[in-house]
Coordinates of C-alpha atoms in Angstrom, one line a residue:
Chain A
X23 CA -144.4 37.1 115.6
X24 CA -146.8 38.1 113.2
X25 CA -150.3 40.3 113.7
X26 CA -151.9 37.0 112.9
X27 CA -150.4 35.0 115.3
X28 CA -151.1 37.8 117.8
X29 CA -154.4 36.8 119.9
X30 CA -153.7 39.2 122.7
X31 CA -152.7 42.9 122.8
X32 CA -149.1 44.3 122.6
X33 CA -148.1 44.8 126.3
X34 CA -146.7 48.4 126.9
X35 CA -143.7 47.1 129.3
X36 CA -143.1 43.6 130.6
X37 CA -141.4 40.6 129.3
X38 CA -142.5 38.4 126.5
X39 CA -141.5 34.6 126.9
X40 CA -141.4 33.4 123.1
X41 CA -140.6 29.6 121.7
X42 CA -141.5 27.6 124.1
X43 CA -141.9 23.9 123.6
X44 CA -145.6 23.4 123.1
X45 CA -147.1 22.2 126.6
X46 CA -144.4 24.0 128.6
X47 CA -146.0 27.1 129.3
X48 CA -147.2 26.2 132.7
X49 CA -144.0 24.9 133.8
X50 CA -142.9 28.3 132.9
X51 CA -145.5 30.0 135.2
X52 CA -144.7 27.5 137.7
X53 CA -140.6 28.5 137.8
X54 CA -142.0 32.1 137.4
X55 CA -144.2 31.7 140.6
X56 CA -147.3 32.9 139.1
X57 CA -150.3 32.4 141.2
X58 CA -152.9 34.8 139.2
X59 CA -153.3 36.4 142.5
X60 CA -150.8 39.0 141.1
X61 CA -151.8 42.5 140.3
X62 CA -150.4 42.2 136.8
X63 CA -151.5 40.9 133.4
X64 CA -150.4 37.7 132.8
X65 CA -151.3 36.3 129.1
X66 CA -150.7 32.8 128.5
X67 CA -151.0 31.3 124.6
X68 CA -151.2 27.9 123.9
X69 CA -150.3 25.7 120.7
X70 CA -149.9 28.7 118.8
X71 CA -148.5 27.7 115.3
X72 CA -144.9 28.1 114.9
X73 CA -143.0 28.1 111.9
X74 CA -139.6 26.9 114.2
X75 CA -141.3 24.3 116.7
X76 CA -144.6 23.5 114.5
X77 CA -146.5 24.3 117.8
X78 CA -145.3 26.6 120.5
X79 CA -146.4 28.2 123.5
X80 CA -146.2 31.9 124.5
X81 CA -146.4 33.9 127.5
X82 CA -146.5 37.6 127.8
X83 CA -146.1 39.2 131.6
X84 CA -146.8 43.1 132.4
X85 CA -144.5 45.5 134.4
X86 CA -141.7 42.3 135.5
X87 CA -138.5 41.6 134.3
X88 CA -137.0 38.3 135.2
X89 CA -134.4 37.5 137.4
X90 CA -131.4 36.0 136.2
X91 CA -132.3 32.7 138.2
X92 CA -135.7 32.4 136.8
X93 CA -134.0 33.0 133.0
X94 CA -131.9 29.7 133.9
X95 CA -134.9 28.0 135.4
X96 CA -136.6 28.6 132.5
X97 CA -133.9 27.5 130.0
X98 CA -134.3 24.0 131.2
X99 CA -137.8 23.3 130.4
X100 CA -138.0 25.8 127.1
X101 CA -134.2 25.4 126.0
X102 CA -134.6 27.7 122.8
X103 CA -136.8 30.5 124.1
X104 CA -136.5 33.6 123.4
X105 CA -136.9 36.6 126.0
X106 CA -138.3 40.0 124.8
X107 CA -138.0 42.9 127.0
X108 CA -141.0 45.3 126.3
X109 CA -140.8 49.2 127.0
X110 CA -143.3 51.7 125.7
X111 CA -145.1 48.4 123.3
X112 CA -141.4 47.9 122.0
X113 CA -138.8 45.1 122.1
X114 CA -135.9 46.7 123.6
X115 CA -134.2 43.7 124.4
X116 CA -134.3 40.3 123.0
X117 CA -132.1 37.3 123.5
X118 CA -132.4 33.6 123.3
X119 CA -132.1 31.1 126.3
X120 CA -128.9 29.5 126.8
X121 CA -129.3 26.4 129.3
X122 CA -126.1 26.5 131.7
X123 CA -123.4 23.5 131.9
X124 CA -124.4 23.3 135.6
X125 CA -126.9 24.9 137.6
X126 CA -125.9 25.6 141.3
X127 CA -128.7 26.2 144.3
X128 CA -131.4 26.1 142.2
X129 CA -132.7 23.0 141.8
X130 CA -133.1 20.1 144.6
X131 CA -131.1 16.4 143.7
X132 CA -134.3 14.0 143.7
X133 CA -132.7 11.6 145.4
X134 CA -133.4 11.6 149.1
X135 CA -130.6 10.0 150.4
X136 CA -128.0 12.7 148.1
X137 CA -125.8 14.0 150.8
X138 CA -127.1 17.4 149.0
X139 CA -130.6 17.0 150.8
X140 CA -129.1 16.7 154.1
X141 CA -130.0 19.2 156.4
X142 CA -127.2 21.4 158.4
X143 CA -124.7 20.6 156.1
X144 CA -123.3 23.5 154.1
X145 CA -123.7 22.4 150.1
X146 CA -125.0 23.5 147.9
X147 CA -127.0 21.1 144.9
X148 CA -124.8 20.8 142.0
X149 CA -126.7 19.6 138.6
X150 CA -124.9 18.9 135.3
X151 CA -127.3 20.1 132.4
X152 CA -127.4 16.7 130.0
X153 CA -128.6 18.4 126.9
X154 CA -129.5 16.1 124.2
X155 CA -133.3 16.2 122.2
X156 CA -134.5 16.9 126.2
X157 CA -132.3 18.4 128.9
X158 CA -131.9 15.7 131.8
X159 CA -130.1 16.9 134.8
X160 CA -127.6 15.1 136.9
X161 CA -126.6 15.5 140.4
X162 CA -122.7 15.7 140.4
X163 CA -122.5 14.3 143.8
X164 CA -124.4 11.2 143.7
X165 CA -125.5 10.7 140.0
X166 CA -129.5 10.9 140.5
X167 CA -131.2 11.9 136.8
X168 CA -133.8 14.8 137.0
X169 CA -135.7 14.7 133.7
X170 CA -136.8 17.7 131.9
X171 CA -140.6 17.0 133.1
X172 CA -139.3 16.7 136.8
X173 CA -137.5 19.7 137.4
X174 CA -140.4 22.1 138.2
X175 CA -141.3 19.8 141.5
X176 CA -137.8 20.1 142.4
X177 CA -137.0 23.8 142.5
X178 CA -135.9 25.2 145.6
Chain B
X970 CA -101.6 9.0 136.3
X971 CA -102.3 8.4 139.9
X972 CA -100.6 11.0 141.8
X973 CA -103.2 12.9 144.5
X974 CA -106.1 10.9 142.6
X975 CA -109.5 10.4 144.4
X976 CA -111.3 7.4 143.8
X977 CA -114.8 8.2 144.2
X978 CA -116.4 6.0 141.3
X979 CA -115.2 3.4 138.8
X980 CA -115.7 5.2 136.2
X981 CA -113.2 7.9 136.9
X982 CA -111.2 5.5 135.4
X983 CA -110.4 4.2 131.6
X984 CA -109.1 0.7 130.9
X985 CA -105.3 1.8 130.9
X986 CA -105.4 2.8 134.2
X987 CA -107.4 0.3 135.5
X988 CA -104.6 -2.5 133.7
X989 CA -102.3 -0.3 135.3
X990 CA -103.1 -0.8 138.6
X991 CA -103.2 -4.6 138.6
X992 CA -100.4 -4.7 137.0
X993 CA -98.8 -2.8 140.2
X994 CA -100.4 -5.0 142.5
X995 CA -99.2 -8.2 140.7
X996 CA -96.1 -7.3 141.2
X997 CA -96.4 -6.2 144.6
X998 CA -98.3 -9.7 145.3
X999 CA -95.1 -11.4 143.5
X1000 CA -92.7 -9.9 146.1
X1001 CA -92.9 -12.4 148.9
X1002 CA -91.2 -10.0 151.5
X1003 CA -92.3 -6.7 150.4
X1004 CA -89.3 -3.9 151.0
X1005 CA -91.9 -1.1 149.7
X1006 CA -91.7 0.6 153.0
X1007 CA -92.0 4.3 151.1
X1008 CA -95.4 5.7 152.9
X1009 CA -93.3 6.3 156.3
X1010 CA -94.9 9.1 157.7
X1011 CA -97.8 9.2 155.9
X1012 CA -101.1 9.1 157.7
X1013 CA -104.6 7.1 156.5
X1014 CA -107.6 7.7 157.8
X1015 CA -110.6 5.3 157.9
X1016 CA -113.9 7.3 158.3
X1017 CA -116.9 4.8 158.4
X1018 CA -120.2 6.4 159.1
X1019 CA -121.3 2.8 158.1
X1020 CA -120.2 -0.4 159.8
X1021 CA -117.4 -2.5 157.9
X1022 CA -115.1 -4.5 159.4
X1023 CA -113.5 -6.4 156.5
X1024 CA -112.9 -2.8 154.1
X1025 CA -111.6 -1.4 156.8
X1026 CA -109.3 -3.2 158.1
X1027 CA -108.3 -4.2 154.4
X1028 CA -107.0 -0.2 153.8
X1029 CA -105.3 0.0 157.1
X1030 CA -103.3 -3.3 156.9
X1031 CA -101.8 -2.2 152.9
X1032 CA -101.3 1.3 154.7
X1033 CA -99.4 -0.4 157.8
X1034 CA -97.3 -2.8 155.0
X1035 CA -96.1 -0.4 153.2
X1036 CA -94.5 1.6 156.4
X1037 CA -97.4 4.2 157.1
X1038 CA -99.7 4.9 160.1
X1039 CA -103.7 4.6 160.4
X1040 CA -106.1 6.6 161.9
X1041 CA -109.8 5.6 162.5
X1042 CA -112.4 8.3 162.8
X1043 CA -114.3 5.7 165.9
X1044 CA -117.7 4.4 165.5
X1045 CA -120.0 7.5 164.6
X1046 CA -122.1 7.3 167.6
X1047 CA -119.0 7.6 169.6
X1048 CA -117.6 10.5 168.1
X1049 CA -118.2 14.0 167.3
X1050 CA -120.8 13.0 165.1
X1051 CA -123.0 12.1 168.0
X1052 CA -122.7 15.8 169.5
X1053 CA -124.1 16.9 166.1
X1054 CA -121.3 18.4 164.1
X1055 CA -122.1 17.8 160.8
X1056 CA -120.6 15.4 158.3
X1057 CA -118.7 18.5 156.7
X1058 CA -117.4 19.9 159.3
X1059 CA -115.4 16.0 160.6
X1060 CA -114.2 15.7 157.3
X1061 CA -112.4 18.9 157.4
X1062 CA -111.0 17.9 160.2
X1063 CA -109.9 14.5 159.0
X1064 CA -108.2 16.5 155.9
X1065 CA -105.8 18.5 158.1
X1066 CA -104.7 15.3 160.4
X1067 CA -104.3 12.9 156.7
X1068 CA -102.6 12.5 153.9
X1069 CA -105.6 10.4 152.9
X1070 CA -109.0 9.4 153.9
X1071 CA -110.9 6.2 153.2
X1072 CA -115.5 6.9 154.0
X1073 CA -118.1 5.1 153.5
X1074 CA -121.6 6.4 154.2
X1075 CA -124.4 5.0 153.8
X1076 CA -125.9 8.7 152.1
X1077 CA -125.0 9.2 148.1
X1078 CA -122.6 11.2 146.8
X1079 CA -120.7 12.2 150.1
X1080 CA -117.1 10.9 148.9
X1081 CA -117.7 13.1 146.2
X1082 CA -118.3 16.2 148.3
X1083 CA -115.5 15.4 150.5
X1084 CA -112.8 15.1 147.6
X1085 CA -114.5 18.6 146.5
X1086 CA -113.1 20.2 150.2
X1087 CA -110.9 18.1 150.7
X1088 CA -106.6 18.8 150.1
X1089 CA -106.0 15.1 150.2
X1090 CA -107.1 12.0 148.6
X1091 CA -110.7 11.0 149.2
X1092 CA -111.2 7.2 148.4
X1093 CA -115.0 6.4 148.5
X1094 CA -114.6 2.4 150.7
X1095 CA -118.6 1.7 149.6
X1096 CA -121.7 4.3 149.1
X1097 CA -125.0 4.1 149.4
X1098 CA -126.2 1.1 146.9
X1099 CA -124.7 2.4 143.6
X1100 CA -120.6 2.6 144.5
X1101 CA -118.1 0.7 146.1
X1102 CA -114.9 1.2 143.6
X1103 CA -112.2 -0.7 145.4
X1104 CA -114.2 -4.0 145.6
X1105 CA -115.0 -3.7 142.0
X1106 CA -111.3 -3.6 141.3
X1107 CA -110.7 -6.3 143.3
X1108 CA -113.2 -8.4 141.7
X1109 CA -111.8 -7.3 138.3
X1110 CA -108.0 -8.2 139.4
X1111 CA -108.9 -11.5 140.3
X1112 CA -110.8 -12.1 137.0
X1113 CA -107.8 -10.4 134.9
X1114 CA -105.5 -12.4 137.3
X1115 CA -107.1 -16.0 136.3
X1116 CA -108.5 -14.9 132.3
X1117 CA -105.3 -12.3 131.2
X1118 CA -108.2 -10.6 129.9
X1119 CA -111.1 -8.7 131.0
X1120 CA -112.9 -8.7 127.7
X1121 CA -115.7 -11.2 126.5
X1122 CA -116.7 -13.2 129.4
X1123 CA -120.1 -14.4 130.1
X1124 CA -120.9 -13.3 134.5
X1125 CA -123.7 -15.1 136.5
X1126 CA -124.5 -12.2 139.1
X1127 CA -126.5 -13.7 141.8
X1128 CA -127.9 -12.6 144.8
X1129 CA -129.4 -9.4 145.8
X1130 CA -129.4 -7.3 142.4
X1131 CA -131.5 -4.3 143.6
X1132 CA -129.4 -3.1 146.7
X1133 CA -125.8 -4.6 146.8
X1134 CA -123.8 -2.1 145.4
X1135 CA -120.9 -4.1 145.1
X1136 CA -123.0 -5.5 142.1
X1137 CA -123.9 -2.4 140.9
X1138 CA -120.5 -1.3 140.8
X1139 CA -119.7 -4.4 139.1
X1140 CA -122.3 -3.6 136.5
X1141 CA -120.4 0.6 135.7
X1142 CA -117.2 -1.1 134.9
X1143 CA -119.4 -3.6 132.5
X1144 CA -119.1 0.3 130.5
X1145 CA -115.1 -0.2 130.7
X1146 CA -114.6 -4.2 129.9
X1147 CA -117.1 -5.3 128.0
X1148 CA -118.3 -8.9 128.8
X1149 CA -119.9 -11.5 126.5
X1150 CA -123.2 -11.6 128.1
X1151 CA -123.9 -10.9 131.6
X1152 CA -126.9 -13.0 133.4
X1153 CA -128.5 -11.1 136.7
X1154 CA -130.0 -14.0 139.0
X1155 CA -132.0 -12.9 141.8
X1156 CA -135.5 -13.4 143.2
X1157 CA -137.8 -11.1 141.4
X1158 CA -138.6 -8.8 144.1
X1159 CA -134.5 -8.1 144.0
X1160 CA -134.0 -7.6 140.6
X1161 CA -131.4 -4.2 138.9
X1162 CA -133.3 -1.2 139.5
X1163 CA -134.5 0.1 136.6
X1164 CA -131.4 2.7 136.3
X1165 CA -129.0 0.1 136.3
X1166 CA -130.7 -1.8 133.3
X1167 CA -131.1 1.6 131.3
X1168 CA -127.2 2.0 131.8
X1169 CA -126.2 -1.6 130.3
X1170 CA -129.0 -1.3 127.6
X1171 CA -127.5 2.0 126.7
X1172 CA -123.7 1.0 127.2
X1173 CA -124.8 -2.1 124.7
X1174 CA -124.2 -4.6 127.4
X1175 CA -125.8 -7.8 127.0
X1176 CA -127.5 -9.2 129.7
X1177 CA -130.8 -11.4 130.7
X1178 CA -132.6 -11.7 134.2
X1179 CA -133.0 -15.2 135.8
X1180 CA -134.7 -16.3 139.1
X1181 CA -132.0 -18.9 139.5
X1182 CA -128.8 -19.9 137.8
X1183 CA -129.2 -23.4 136.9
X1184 CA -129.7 -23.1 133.3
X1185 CA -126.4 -20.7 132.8
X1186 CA -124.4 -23.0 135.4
X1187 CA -122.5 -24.7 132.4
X1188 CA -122.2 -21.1 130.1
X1189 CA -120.8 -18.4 132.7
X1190 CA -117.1 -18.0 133.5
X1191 CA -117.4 -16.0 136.4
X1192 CA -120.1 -16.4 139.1
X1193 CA -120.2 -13.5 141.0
X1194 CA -122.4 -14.9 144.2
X1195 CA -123.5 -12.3 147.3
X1196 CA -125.7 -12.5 150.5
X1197 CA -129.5 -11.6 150.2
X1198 CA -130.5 -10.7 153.2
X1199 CA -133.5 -11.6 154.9
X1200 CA -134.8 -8.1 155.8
X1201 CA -135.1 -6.9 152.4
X1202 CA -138.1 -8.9 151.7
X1203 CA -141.5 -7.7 152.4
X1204 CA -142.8 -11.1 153.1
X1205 CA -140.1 -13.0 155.7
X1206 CA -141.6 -16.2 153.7
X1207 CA -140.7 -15.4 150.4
X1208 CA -137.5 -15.3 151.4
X1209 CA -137.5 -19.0 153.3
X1210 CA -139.3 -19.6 149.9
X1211 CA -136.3 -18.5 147.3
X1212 CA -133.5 -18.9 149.7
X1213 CA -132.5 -22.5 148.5
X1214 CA -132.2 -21.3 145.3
X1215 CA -129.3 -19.1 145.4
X1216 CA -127.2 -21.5 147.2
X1217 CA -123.7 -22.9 145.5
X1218 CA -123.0 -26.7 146.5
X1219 CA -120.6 -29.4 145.2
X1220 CA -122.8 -30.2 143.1
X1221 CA -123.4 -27.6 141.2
X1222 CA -119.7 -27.0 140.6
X1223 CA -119.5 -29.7 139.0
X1224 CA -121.6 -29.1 135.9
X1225 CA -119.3 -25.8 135.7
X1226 CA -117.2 -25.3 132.8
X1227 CA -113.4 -25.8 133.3
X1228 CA -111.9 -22.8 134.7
X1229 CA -115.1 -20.9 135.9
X1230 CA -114.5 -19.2 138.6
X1231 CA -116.5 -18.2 141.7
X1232 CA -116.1 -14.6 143.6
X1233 CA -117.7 -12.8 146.0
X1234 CA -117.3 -9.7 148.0
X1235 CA -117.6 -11.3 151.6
X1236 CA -118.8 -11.5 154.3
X1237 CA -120.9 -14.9 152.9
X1238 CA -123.6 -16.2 154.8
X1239 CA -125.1 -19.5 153.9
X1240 CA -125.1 -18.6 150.0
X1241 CA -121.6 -20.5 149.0
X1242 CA -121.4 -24.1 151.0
X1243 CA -117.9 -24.4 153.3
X1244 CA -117.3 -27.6 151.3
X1245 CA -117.3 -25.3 148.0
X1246 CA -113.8 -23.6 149.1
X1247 CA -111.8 -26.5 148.7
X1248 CA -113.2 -26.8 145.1
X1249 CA -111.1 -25.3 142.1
X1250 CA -113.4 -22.9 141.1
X1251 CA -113.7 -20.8 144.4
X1252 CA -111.8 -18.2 144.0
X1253 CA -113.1 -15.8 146.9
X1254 CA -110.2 -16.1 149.8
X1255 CA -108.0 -15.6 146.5
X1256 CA -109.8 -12.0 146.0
X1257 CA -110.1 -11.1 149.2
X1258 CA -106.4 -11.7 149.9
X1259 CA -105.4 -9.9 146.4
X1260 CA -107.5 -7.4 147.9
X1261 CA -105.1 -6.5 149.7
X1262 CA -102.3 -6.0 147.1
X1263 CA -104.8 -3.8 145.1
X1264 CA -105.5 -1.9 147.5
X1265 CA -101.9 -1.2 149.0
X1266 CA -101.0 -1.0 144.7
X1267 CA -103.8 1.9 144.8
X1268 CA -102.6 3.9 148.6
X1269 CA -98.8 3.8 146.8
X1270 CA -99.8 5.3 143.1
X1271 CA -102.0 7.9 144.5
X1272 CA -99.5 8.8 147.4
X1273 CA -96.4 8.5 145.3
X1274 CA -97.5 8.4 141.9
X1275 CA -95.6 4.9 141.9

């Protein structure tokens, strides 16, 4: 990330979400439960020129580190983020997103009649992650496609 | 290859194994006084949380032939089911009293959970609208039966396109034998749902909708022919509008080509004319008695690996 691209201050300790798909940042913020009503700084960049995606989106959160649930949340709508941990304005940690073979409990089947949106029976939703030029999601049980633009109504 | 197997979906299976099992049940439909008594002491259980009469009774009569016992979980508002416990819980319970269990349910994916807990054999006897693997291979043994081949043939599919799943089924193992061209006849308000055209268009089957079949009456070699039901349609007279149209009569049979034949899953209504069955081309009581064979081919390769 260079000074240039840099429209908002460093943040002394937080996480910075980095390369994700242009127009995905609020999917993000959606996964990540962000209301505004918080009592931290949220900074949210748009369309920011990329030299990887062309354009990208950017988000930068004070004092929280994510969960890993919300990292593999996240890896489904921005498969080749990158997560930087901040402390004291510098990146401590930094790894990219890795979107899971299956995700487990996290995300609803969007078919109604799926055996997995029964209530009182103990199971748990099972997804297979489809990944091709845009993750799809698959229910394992009965075969109902989540697409990559779905998933956020979907999350449990 | 089929030892402890579950058969939750058609396309759990590749075109070997699907070969192999008719080729089992041909020769178990060649033996005119079957001696394969080897299930003794083996236990089936039927579990239908849906009403069938005709499936069911199918499993438990290849269990009985071939020497072992049946269970039946009961009507569902008769059993535990209707005290609450939930559909987990009676499956469980099914798995310690069987060696295998035959469901259907009219929720998706429920065959597939209960293979994942259960010890046995989970065969899935027709789910939701998608699945209903045992028909399809029964439809496909009778069409391998009468072609020796279940490759390049042109299907007429008529009826109700959208929510028989016995047609979609059909349509997955399209994915395994490829057909020549397949044409999907149904009134448009029953037409594939859009998930079952994106799988032929990207399995690179061939196919074309139609609102009625008369124009592929002399092309298709199989006409696969099923109810529509009255209820689906929003408008009770649409349905006295289109019904006529997706009837099979004498006449029509006879502009069919030599050898077409005409299946369907059964129970029929009024879609396939009583004076049909005496024709040639009806091959239905055929499939629904090879039926039988399949299936007690199937309950001996999973339970024996035979």
């Amino acid at each position: 990330m260079s000074e240039k691209e840099l429209r908002v201050t460093k943040i002394e300790n937080g996480t910075v979400i980095d390369h994700i798909p242009a127009g995905r940042a609020l999917d993000v913020i959606r996964i990540l439960g962000i209301t505004g009503k918080e009592n931290y700084t949220v900074a949210i960049l748009m369309n920011v020129e990329s030299k990887k995606l062309g354009k990208k989106d950017l988000i930068k959160i004070e004092n929280r580190v994510l969960e890993p649930r919300e990292a593999q949340l996240i890896s489904l709508v921005a498969p080749d983020a990158t997560l930087n941990v901040i402390s004291n304005f510098e990146v401590k940690e930094k790894y990219k997103l890795e979107p899971p073979e299956t995700i487990e409990g996290l995300i609803r089947c969007p078919n109604e009649l799926c055996i997995t949106n029964k209530q009182d029976e103990p199971i748990l939703p099972k997804l297979k992650v489809v990944k091709g030029s845009k993750i799809v999601l698959e229910c394992i049980y009965c075969g109902a496609i989540l697409t990559s633009e779905e998933i956020t109504r979907f999350i449990l | 290859m089929w030892l402890n197997r579950d058969v939750i979906s058609i396309l759990d299976f590749n075109k070997e194994e699907l070969l192999d099992l008719f080729s089992k049940a041909k020769l178990i439909e060649s033996l005119k006084e079957n001696n394969l008594k080897n299930l003794k002491g083996k236990i089936l259980t039927t579990a239908f949380f849906e009403p069938s009469t005709r499936t069911r009774l199918s499993f438990q009569a290849a269990m009985l032939k071939l020497g072992g016992s049946t269970l039946d979980l009961g009507e569902p508002s008769i059993s535990s089911l209707a005290k609450g416990e939930n559909i987990s819980d009676t499956i469980r319970m099914l798995d310690y009293y069987s060696d295998i269990i035959v469901i259907r349910h009219k929720l998706e994916g429920v065959s597939r959970y209960a293979a994942e807990i259960c010890e046995h054999p989970v065969i899935n006897a027709g789910e939701g609208t998608k699945e209903h693997p045992t028909q399809t291979m029964i439809d496909l043994y009778e069409v391998w039966k009468t072609f020796k081949s279940l490759e390049n043939l042109t299907y007429a599919i008529i009826g109700d396109i959208k929510h028989a799943r016995t047609i979609s089924s059909l349509i997955l193992s399209f994915s395994i034998f490829k057909p020549r061209k397949v044409y999907l006849v149904s009134p448009l308000e029953l037409r594939a749902k859009e998930k079952i055209r994106s799988f032929m268009e990207f399995n690179g089957i061939l196919y074309e909708e139609l609102t009625t079949f008369s124009e592929v009456l002399e092309e298709a070699d199989v006409f696969y022919v099923t109810r529509i039901q009255k209820e689906r349609f929003s408008d009770p007279y649409e349905y006295e509008k289109v019904k006529g149209s997706y009837i099979i009569t004498l006449e029509h049979i006879k502009r069919m080509k030599e050898g077409a034949i005409i299946l369907h899953p059964l129970p029929r209504v009024d879609e396939l004319s009583p004076k049909v069955d005496s024709s040639k081309n009806a091959a239905y009581f055929s499939q629904a008695r090879g039926g039988l064979y399949l299936r007690m081919a199937l309950l001996r390769a999973i339970l024996t690996g035979e």
